[in-house]
Amino acid sequence: MRRPSQLTRLIWDFYRENQAELQQLKPLGQCKVYRRWGVLHIQCMSQDLAEAIATSKSLLQEPVSLMRLAQKIKISVKNTTVAVFYVNPDTIIA
C-alpha cells in the first residue's frame, strides 16, 4: 500500500487526539489528495469511498480552514465530481 500524501497526514494530525473523528477520516488515506489553485482535490477510486468522505464534510472543513490550505474542497471519482463545498475561514472559530 502506498503512503498517504503529506496533506492527508496533516489533516489526520489535526485530529490525532480525537480518535473517533480520526477514524471517520481514515478513508482519506485511500484517495489521492492534492492542492491546486486554491482547491483541495480529493480523488477517490470508488463512489462509496467518495460518499464516505463527503459525509465527513465538516471534519475536513475545519483543518483546511484553520490552516488556510484551500478555499474549496472538491471530491471526485474518475474525473467525475461527486461533491464540491466551500471553506470559509471566517465562519469557523477556534
Tab-separated table of N, CA, C and O in Angstrom, residues 11 14-15 21 24-25 52-66 73 75 85-87 92:
chain	number	residue	atom	x	y	z
A	11	ILE	N	-4.010	16.628	7.778
A	11	ILE	CA	-5.401	16.626	8.244
A	11	ILE	C	-5.582	15.609	9.365
A	11	ILE	O	-6.233	15.881	10.371
A	14	PHE	N	-4.276	16.854	12.688
A	14	PHE	CA	-5.172	17.820	13.322
A	14	PHE	C	-6.103	17.124	14.315
A	14	PHE	O	-6.470	17.682	15.337
A	15	TYR	N	-6.489	15.882	14.011
A	15	TYR	CA	-7.418	15.117	14.860
A	15	TYR	C	-6.729	14.005	15.658
A	15	TYR	O	-7.389	13.103	16.144
A	21	GLU	N	-13.088	10.984	15.593
A	21	GLU	CA	-13.078	11.795	14.377
A	21	GLU	C	-11.968	11.339	13.433
A	21	GLU	O	-12.151	11.338	12.217
A	24	GLN	N	-13.122	8.479	11.325
A	24	GLN	CA	-14.028	8.895	10.250
A	24	GLN	C	-13.255	9.388	9.030
A	24	GLN	O	-13.743	9.294	7.907
A	25	LEU	N	-12.034	9.892	9.249
A	25	LEU	CA	-11.229	10.423	8.156
A	25	LEU	C	-10.194	9.433	7.620
A	25	LEU	O	-9.462	9.755	6.695
A	52	ALA	N	-18.372	8.403	1.532
A	52	ALA	CA	-17.945	8.326	2.935
A	52	ALA	C	-17.164	9.574	3.323
A	52	ALA	O	-17.332	10.102	4.425
A	53	ILE	N	-16.337	10.045	2.427
A	53	ILE	CA	-15.554	11.250	2.709
A	53	ILE	C	-16.446	12.494	2.666
A	53	ILE	O	-16.297	13.400	3.479
A	54	ALA	N	-17.395	12.522	1.748
A	54	ALA	CA	-18.304	13.668	1.652
A	54	ALA	C	-19.160	13.805	2.907
A	54	ALA	O	-19.509	14.925	3.301
A	55	THR	N	-19.486	12.692	3.567
A	55	THR	CA	-20.271	12.778	4.802
A	55	THR	C	-19.451	13.364	5.949
A	55	THR	O	-20.011	13.829	6.934
A	56	SER	N	-18.137	13.352	5.809
A	56	SER	CA	-17.244	13.938	6.823
A	56	SER	C	-16.873	15.372	6.451
A	56	SER	O	-15.797	15.861	6.817
A	57	LYS	N	-17.758	16.030	5.760
A	57	LYS	CA	-17.515	17.384	5.246
A	57	LYS	C	-17.028	18.355	6.322
A	57	LYS	O	-16.016	19.028	6.156
A	58	SER	N	-17.721	18.412	7.451
A	58	SER	CA	-17.341	19.370	8.495
A	58	SER	C	-15.980	19.037	9.107
A	58	SER	O	-15.239	19.928	9.500
A	59	LEU	N	-15.652	17.735	9.157
A	59	LEU	CA	-14.346	17.342	9.688
A	59	LEU	C	-13.222	17.759	8.746
A	59	LEU	O	-12.104	18.029	9.192
A	60	LEU	N	-13.502	17.824	7.469
A	60	LEU	CA	-12.498	18.276	6.507
A	60	LEU	C	-12.388	19.799	6.489
A	60	LEU	O	-11.295	20.345	6.387
A	61	GLN	N	-13.524	20.465	6.610
A	61	GLN	CA	-13.527	21.930	6.512
A	61	GLN	C	-12.737	22.604	7.625
A	61	GLN	O	-12.040	23.586	7.367
A	62	GLU	N	-12.846	22.101	8.834
A	62	GLU	CA	-12.193	22.779	9.960
A	62	GLU	C	-10.677	22.878	9.813
A	62	GLU	O	-10.124	23.986	9.870
A	63	PRO	N	-9.943	21.764	9.620
A	63	PRO	CA	-8.482	21.920	9.495
A	63	PRO	C	-8.070	22.673	8.228
A	63	PRO	O	-7.113	23.432	8.258
A	64	VAL	N	-8.801	22.470	7.136
A	64	VAL	CA	-8.465	23.160	5.892
A	64	VAL	C	-8.631	24.670	6.077
A	64	VAL	O	-7.808	25.450	5.624
A	65	SER	N	-9.667	25.063	6.783
A	65	SER	CA	-9.908	26.484	7.041
A	65	SER	C	-8.870	27.072	7.992
A	65	SER	O	-8.279	28.114	7.710
A	66	LEU	N	-8.660	26.407	9.114
A	66	LEU	CA	-7.742	26.945	10.125
A	66	LEU	C	-6.298	27.011	9.639
A	66	LEU	O	-5.563	27.924	10.001
A	73	ILE	N	-13.128	22.603	-1.480
A	73	ILE	CA	-12.781	21.182	-1.452
A	73	ILE	C	-13.610	20.491	-2.532
A	73	ILE	O	-14.823	20.666	-2.603
A	75	ILE	N	-14.392	16.740	-4.299
A	75	ILE	CA	-14.273	15.285	-4.213
A	75	ILE	C	-14.730	14.704	-5.542
A	75	ILE	O	-15.814	15.046	-6.037
A	85	PHE	N	-17.535	21.732	-1.977
A	85	PHE	CA	-18.004	22.632	-0.930
A	85	PHE	C	-16.930	23.653	-0.613
A	85	PHE	O	-15.748	23.402	-0.755
A	86	TYR	N	-17.404	24.817	-0.233
A	86	TYR	CA	-16.507	25.937	0.040
A	86	TYR	C	-16.073	25.941	1.493
A	86	TYR	O	-16.803	25.528	2.373
A	87	VAL	N	-14.868	26.433	1.699
A	87	VAL	CA	-14.300	26.556	3.034
A	87	VAL	C	-14.214	28.040	3.329
A	87	VAL	O	-13.518	28.764	2.649
A	92	ILE	N	-15.603	29.592	10.857
A	92	ILE	CA	-15.134	28.612	11.834
A	92	ILE	C	-14.256	29.318	12.856
A	92	ILE	O	-13.246	29.919	12.511
